[in-house]
Amino acid sequence: MDEINVKTILSGVQPTGILTIGNYIGAIQNWKLLENEYKCIYPIVDLHSLTVRQDPKQFKDLCISMLAQYLACGLDAKKNILFFQSHVRQHTELAWLLSCHTYLGELSRMTQFKEKSEKHRDNINAGLFTYPILQAADILLYQACKVPVGEDQKQHLELARDIAIRFNNIYGKTFVVPEPHVPQMGARIMSLQEPSNKMSKSDTNINGTIFLLDSDKVTLKKIKRAVTDNKNRISYNDNQLGIKNLMTIYMTLTKESIREIEEKYTDKGYGAFKNDLAEIVVENLRPVREKYAELMDNKDYLVSIYKDGAEKAGEIAENTMKKVRDNIGLIK
Ligand code: ATP
Ligand code: LTN
């Protein structure tokens, strides 16, 4: 069993919109590199999204859309377990048991809770507060050893580790203690309008964000309008954050080195560079958009993927839960 555990990777994304080129470069492209080496489990964490009020009809569409986006980006459903968190009931069962082993003080230190309660002042619900416990359950349920997450989720992962260690100390070894996974291509894509901020799918300034399903025309327009500076020099440095960000996108999509890109554009200005970059982005995203449209036209196939995923995930989850229930003293 440990042999299997050592090789499990797990990460979750909330179904709250369309993935950005930041998610694609920073997360999904890296996940693809792992699929042959690890057992990869990617729940679409629908229950987490309910900490913010969702329109029920729209939410169903968002969830299906997220699954189609994963597949359209090239995640292979045969090699990765893709499913909806809510379809594997053990997530919420474990979350309760873990909540009895988590302190209020720990939860009140979470910066995401502080930020989100600022943002949603009219709906500071208990779920928002206990959100990291459900996240810990997602991870510990599958005995994941590595969790690919961005900077902002490191604190939640640290808490998941603390809970796992505490539980193991009280009841004997029950959970693998997870570690963050630092991706090989660790690029962080910034907003095209405010290059000191991360590009994010929930950013209200949509001109700063390239969504995977943006049309060619929209992508072109967003790149042309991307904030740069007046140096008109293609150089990768911290005094030219806008151009640095565009070069990062260029580099990760073409696999050319920064040096090669700088040389290629020594005698050229921002206009030419932006035109070429737009073409590269458009060429990369077009197949994703086409595949997405095809998938959304084939709902039966999507249903078969998430059902199969939930079945596989459910088996692993139940194995862990048997051990947890027994260790904690619940009668079989
Ligand atoms: P939201 O706006 O809903 O908070 P987000 O777009 O910031 O979402 P997450 O859902 O928090 O993204 O993250 C999903 C995955 O994508 C994580 O692994 C995260 O590290 C990665 N990711 C998100 N934004 C970027 C980015 N701008 N650059 C690189 N990787 C990113
Ligand atoms: N909280 C994460 C999403 C998330 C997650 C997880 C990430 C839920 N469960 C388990 C990694 C592992 C977020 O907001 N990005």
Coordinates of C-alpha atoms and ligand atoms in Angstrom, one line a residue:
M1 CA 0.0 0.0 0.0
D2 CA 2.8 2.4 0.8
E3 CA 4.3 1.8 -2.6
I4 CA 1.1 3.2 -4.1
N5 CA 0.9 6.0 -1.7
V6 CA 4.3 7.4 -2.4
K7 CA 3.3 8.0 -5.9
T8 CA 0.0 9.9 -5.6
I9 CA -0.4 13.5 -6.7
L10 CA -3.6 15.4 -6.0
S11 CA -4.7 18.9 -6.8
G12 CA -8.1 20.7 -7.0
V13 CA -9.5 23.6 -8.9
Q14 CA -12.8 25.3 -8.1
P15 CA -15.3 25.3 -11.0
T16 CA -15.9 29.0 -10.9
G17 CA -15.2 30.0 -14.4
I18 CA -13.0 29.6 -17.5
L19 CA -9.4 28.7 -17.0
T20 CA -6.8 31.3 -17.8
I21 CA -3.6 30.9 -19.7
G22 CA -2.0 31.3 -16.2
N23 CA -3.8 28.1 -15.0
Y24 CA -2.9 26.4 -18.3
I25 CA 0.8 27.3 -18.1
G26 CA 1.2 27.2 -14.3
A27 CA -0.9 24.1 -13.5
I28 CA -2.4 22.0 -16.3
Q29 CA 0.8 21.8 -18.5
N30 CA 2.7 20.7 -15.5
W31 CA 0.1 18.1 -14.6
K32 CA 0.5 16.6 -18.0
L33 CA 4.2 16.0 -17.3
L34 CA 3.3 14.0 -14.2
E35 CA 0.7 11.6 -15.6
N36 CA 3.2 8.9 -16.5
E37 CA 5.1 9.0 -13.3
Y38 CA 2.4 9.3 -10.6
K39 CA -1.1 8.3 -9.8
C40 CA -2.8 11.7 -10.5
I41 CA -6.1 12.6 -8.9
Y42 CA -7.8 15.8 -9.8
P43 CA -11.2 16.5 -8.2
I44 CA -13.2 19.4 -9.4
V45 CA -13.9 20.9 -6.0
D46 CA -17.5 21.9 -6.4
L47 CA -18.3 21.8 -2.7
H48 CA -15.5 24.4 -2.0
S49 CA -17.2 26.8 -4.5
L50 CA -20.4 26.8 -2.4
T51 CA -18.7 29.0 0.2
V52 CA -19.7 31.7 -2.2
R53 CA -23.4 31.9 -3.4
Q54 CA -23.8 30.2 -6.8
D55 CA -26.8 30.2 -9.1
P56 CA -27.8 26.5 -9.2
K57 CA -28.5 26.2 -12.9
Q58 CA -25.4 28.2 -13.8
F59 CA -23.3 26.2 -11.3
K60 CA -24.2 22.9 -13.0
D61 CA -23.0 24.3 -16.3
L62 CA -19.8 25.6 -14.8
C63 CA -19.0 22.2 -13.3
I64 CA -19.5 20.4 -16.6
S65 CA -17.6 23.1 -18.4
M66 CA -14.6 22.7 -16.1
L67 CA -14.4 19.0 -16.8
A68 CA -14.5 19.7 -20.6
Q69 CA -11.8 22.3 -20.1
Y70 CA -9.5 19.8 -18.3
L71 CA -10.0 17.3 -21.2
A72 CA -9.6 20.0 -23.9
C73 CA -6.3 21.0 -22.4
G74 CA -5.1 17.5 -23.0
L75 CA -5.5 15.8 -19.6
D76 CA -5.9 12.1 -20.4
A77 CA -8.8 10.6 -18.6
K78 CA -7.2 7.2 -18.8
K79 CA -4.1 8.4 -17.0
N80 CA -5.7 10.8 -14.5
I81 CA -8.6 10.4 -12.2
L82 CA -11.1 13.3 -13.0
F83 CA -14.3 13.6 -11.0
F84 CA -16.5 15.9 -8.9
Q85 CA -15.7 16.2 -5.3
S86 CA -19.3 16.0 -4.3
H87 CA -19.7 12.6 -5.9
V88 CA -17.3 11.0 -3.4
R89 CA -19.1 11.4 -0.1
Q90 CA -16.1 10.4 1.9
H91 CA -14.7 14.0 1.4
T92 CA -17.4 15.4 3.7
E93 CA -17.3 12.5 6.1
L94 CA -13.5 12.9 6.6
A95 CA -13.9 16.7 6.8
W96 CA -16.1 16.4 9.8
L97 CA -13.7 14.0 11.6
L98 CA -10.8 16.3 10.8
S99 CA -12.7 19.3 12.0
C100 CA -12.8 17.7 15.4
H101 CA -9.0 17.7 15.3
T102 CA -8.5 21.3 14.1
Y103 CA -8.3 24.4 16.3
L104 CA -10.2 27.6 15.9
G105 CA -6.9 29.5 16.3
E106 CA -5.4 27.6 13.3
L107 CA -8.4 28.4 11.1
S108 CA -8.5 32.1 12.0
R109 CA -4.9 32.6 10.9
M110 CA -5.7 31.6 7.3
T111 CA -5.1 34.6 5.0
Q112 CA -7.6 33.3 2.4
F113 CA -10.4 33.3 5.1
K114 CA -9.5 36.9 6.1
E115 CA -9.4 38.0 2.4
K116 CA -12.6 36.3 1.5
S117 CA -14.5 37.5 4.5
E118 CA -13.4 41.1 3.5
K119 CA -14.7 40.5 0.0
H120 CA -18.0 38.8 0.9
R121 CA -18.9 40.8 4.0
D122 CA -22.6 39.9 3.7
N123 CA -21.9 36.1 3.6
I124 CA -19.2 35.2 6.0
N125 CA -20.4 31.6 6.4
A126 CA -19.0 28.8 8.5
G127 CA -18.0 27.0 5.3
L128 CA -15.7 29.8 4.4
F129 CA -14.0 29.3 7.8
T130 CA -13.7 25.5 7.7
Y131 CA -12.8 25.5 4.0
P132 CA -9.2 24.4 4.7
I133 CA -10.4 21.4 6.6
L134 CA -12.3 20.1 3.5
Q135 CA -9.2 20.8 1.5
A136 CA -7.2 18.7 4.0
A137 CA -9.7 15.9 3.6
D138 CA -9.4 16.1 -0.2
I139 CA -5.7 15.5 0.1
L140 CA -5.5 13.0 3.0
L141 CA -8.3 10.8 1.7
Y142 CA -6.1 9.8 -1.2
Q143 CA -2.8 9.5 0.8
A144 CA -1.3 12.1 -1.6
C145 CA 2.4 12.6 -1.1
K146 CA 2.6 15.7 -3.4
V147 CA 0.2 18.5 -4.0
P148 CA 0.9 21.0 -6.8
V149 CA -0.4 24.3 -5.6
G150 CA 0.4 28.0 -6.1
E151 CA 1.9 30.3 -3.5
D152 CA -1.5 31.3 -2.1
Q153 CA -2.4 27.7 -1.2
K154 CA 0.8 26.9 0.7
Q155 CA -0.7 27.9 4.0
H156 CA -3.6 25.5 3.5
L157 CA -1.3 22.8 2.7
E158 CA 0.8 23.5 5.8
L159 CA -2.4 23.1 7.8
A160 CA -3.3 19.8 6.1
R161 CA 0.2 18.6 7.1
D162 CA -0.3 19.7 10.7
I163 CA -3.7 17.9 10.9
A164 CA -2.2 14.7 9.4
I165 CA 0.7 14.7 11.8
R166 CA -1.6 15.4 14.8
F167 CA -4.0 12.6 13.7
N168 CA -1.1 10.1 13.2
N169 CA 0.3 11.0 16.6
I170 CA -3.0 10.3 18.4
Y171 CA -4.3 7.3 16.5
G172 CA -1.2 5.7 14.9
K173 CA -0.1 6.1 11.3
T174 CA -3.2 6.8 9.3
F175 CA -2.3 9.4 6.7
V176 CA 0.6 10.1 4.4
V177 CA 1.9 13.6 5.3
P178 CA 1.7 15.6 2.0
E179 CA 4.3 18.0 0.6
P180 CA 3.9 20.8 -1.9
H181 CA 5.0 20.0 -5.4
V182 CA 7.1 22.7 -7.1
P183 CA 6.5 22.4 -10.8
Q184 CA 9.3 22.0 -13.3
M185 CA 8.2 25.0 -15.3
G186 CA 7.3 27.2 -12.3
A187 CA 6.1 30.2 -14.4
R188 CA 3.8 32.6 -12.7
I189 CA 1.8 34.5 -15.3
M190 CA 0.8 38.1 -14.4
S191 CA -2.2 40.2 -15.3
L192 CA -1.7 41.9 -18.7
Q193 CA -3.1 45.1 -17.3
E194 CA -1.4 45.1 -13.9
P195 CA 1.8 43.0 -14.3
S196 CA 2.6 43.1 -10.6
N197 CA -0.6 41.1 -9.9
K198 CA -1.2 37.4 -10.7
M199 CA -3.4 36.7 -13.7
S200 CA -6.5 35.2 -12.1
K201 CA -9.8 33.7 -13.5
S202 CA -11.8 35.8 -11.1
D203 CA -10.1 39.2 -11.8
T204 CA -12.7 41.8 -12.5
N205 CA -10.5 43.5 -15.1
I206 CA -11.0 40.8 -17.9
N207 CA -8.6 42.7 -20.2
G208 CA -5.8 41.6 -18.0
T209 CA -6.7 37.9 -18.4
I210 CA -6.5 35.6 -21.4
F211 CA -9.1 32.9 -21.0
L212 CA -8.6 29.6 -22.7
L213 CA -11.9 30.0 -24.6
D214 CA -11.3 33.6 -25.8
S215 CA -11.8 34.0 -29.5
D216 CA -8.7 34.7 -31.7
K217 CA -9.8 38.3 -32.1
V218 CA -10.2 38.9 -28.4
T219 CA -6.9 37.3 -27.6
L220 CA -5.2 39.5 -30.2
K221 CA -6.8 42.6 -28.8
K222 CA -5.8 41.8 -25.2
I223 CA -2.2 41.1 -26.1
K224 CA -2.0 44.3 -28.2
R225 CA -3.3 46.3 -25.3
A226 CA -1.1 44.7 -22.7
V227 CA 0.6 47.2 -20.5
T228 CA 4.3 47.7 -21.3
D229 CA 6.7 50.7 -20.9
N230 CA 8.3 53.3 -23.1
K231 CA 11.7 51.6 -23.5
N232 CA 10.7 49.6 -26.7
R233 CA 13.4 47.0 -25.8
I234 CA 12.6 43.3 -25.5
S235 CA 14.5 42.5 -22.3
Y236 CA 13.7 40.2 -19.4
N237 CA 14.2 42.2 -16.2
D238 CA 12.2 43.5 -13.2
N239 CA 12.1 47.1 -14.4
Q240 CA 10.0 46.0 -17.4
L241 CA 7.4 43.8 -15.7
G242 CA 4.9 44.0 -18.5
I243 CA 7.3 42.9 -21.2
K244 CA 8.9 40.3 -18.8
N245 CA 5.5 38.7 -18.4
L246 CA 4.8 38.6 -22.1
M247 CA 8.2 37.0 -22.6
T248 CA 7.4 34.4 -20.0
I249 CA 4.2 33.5 -21.9
Y250 CA 6.3 33.4 -25.1
M251 CA 8.9 31.2 -23.5
T252 CA 6.6 28.7 -21.9
L253 CA 4.6 28.2 -25.1
T254 CA 7.5 28.0 -27.6
K255 CA 10.0 26.4 -25.2
E256 CA 12.6 28.9 -26.6
S257 CA 15.0 30.3 -24.0
I258 CA 14.9 33.9 -22.8
R259 CA 18.2 34.5 -24.5
E260 CA 16.9 33.3 -27.8
I261 CA 13.9 35.5 -27.6
E262 CA 15.9 38.5 -26.7
E263 CA 18.3 37.9 -29.6
K264 CA 15.4 37.4 -32.1
Y265 CA 13.9 40.7 -31.2
T266 CA 17.0 42.9 -30.7
D267 CA 16.2 45.1 -33.7
K268 CA 12.4 44.9 -33.3
G269 CA 10.0 46.9 -31.2
Y270 CA 7.0 46.0 -29.0
G271 CA 4.6 46.0 -32.0
A272 CA 6.3 43.2 -33.8
F273 CA 6.9 41.2 -30.6
K274 CA 3.2 41.5 -29.6
N275 CA 2.0 40.4 -33.0
D276 CA 4.2 37.3 -33.0
L277 CA 3.2 36.5 -29.4
A278 CA -0.5 36.9 -30.2
E279 CA -0.1 34.4 -33.1
I280 CA 1.7 31.9 -30.8
V281 CA -1.0 32.2 -28.1
V282 CA -3.8 31.9 -30.7
E283 CA -2.2 28.9 -32.3
N284 CA -1.9 27.2 -28.9
L285 CA -5.4 28.0 -27.8
R286 CA -7.3 27.3 -31.0
P287 CA -7.1 23.5 -30.6
V288 CA -8.1 23.7 -27.0
R289 CA -11.2 25.8 -27.9
E290 CA -12.1 23.4 -30.8
K291 CA -11.7 20.3 -28.6
Y292 CA -13.8 22.0 -25.9
A293 CA -16.7 22.7 -28.3
E294 CA -16.5 19.1 -29.5
L295 CA -16.6 17.8 -25.9
M296 CA -19.5 20.0 -24.8
D297 CA -21.4 18.6 -27.8
N298 CA -20.9 15.1 -26.4
K299 CA -22.4 15.2 -22.9
D300 CA -22.7 11.4 -22.7
Y301 CA -19.0 11.1 -23.0
L302 CA -18.4 13.7 -20.2
V303 CA -20.9 11.8 -18.0
S304 CA -19.0 8.6 -18.5
I305 CA -15.7 10.3 -17.6
Y306 CA -16.9 11.8 -14.3
K307 CA -18.8 8.6 -13.3
D308 CA -15.7 6.5 -14.0
G309 CA -13.5 9.0 -12.1
A310 CA -15.8 9.0 -9.1
E311 CA -15.9 5.2 -9.0
K312 CA -12.1 4.9 -9.1
A313 CA -11.7 7.8 -6.5
G314 CA -14.4 6.3 -4.3
E315 CA -12.5 3.0 -4.0
I316 CA -9.3 4.7 -2.8
A317 CA -11.3 7.0 -0.5
E318 CA -13.2 4.2 1.1
N319 CA -10.0 2.3 1.8
T320 CA -8.6 5.3 3.7
M321 CA -12.0 5.8 5.5
K322 CA -12.1 2.2 6.7
K323 CA -8.8 2.8 8.4
V324 CA -9.8 6.2 9.8
R325 CA -13.1 5.0 11.2
D326 CA -11.5 2.0 12.8
N327 CA -8.5 4.0 14.2
I328 CA -10.8 6.6 15.7
G329 CA -13.0 4.0 17.4
L330 CA -16.2 4.0 15.3
I331 CA -18.0 0.6 15.3
K332 CA -17.9 -1.1 11.9
Ligands
ATP1 P1 -9.4 32.3 -8.7 O1 -9.3 33.6 -9.4 O2 -10.8 31.6 -8.8 O3 -8.9 32.4 -7.3 P2 -7.0 31.4 -10.0 O4 -7.1 31.6 -11.5 O5 -6.2 32.4 -9.3 O6 -8.4 31.3 -9.4 P3 -6.6 28.8 -8.8 O7 -8.0 28.1 -9.0 O8 -6.4 29.4 -7.4 O9 -6.4 30.0 -9.9 O10 -5.4 27.9 -9.1 C1 -5.5 26.7 -10.0 C2 -4.1 26.3 -10.3 O11 -3.6 27.3 -11.3 C3 -3.1 26.4 -9.2 O12 -2.3 25.2 -9.3 C4 -2.3 27.6 -9.4 O13 -1.0 27.6 -8.9 C5 -2.3 27.8 -10.9 N1 -2.3 29.2 -11.3 C6 -3.3 30.1 -11.0 N2 -3.0 31.3 -11.5 C7 -1.8 31.2 -12.1 C8 -0.9 32.1 -12.7 N3 -1.3 33.4 -13.0 N4 0.3 31.7 -13.1 C9 0.6 30.4 -12.9 N5 -0.1 29.5 -12.3 C10 -1.3 29.9 -11.9
LTN2 N1 -8.2 25.8 -2.3 C1 -7.7 25.5 -3.6 C2 -8.5 24.4 -4.3 C3 -8.4 23.1 -3.6 C4 -7.2 22.3 -3.6 C5 -7.6 21.1 -2.9 C6 -6.0 22.4 -4.1 C7 -9.4 22.4 -3.0 N2 -8.9 21.2 -2.6 C8 -6.7 20.1 -2.7 C9 -5.1 21.4 -3.8 C10 -5.5 20.2 -3.1 C11 -7.8 26.8 -4.4 O1 -8.6 27.7 -4.0 N3 -7.0 26.9 -5.4

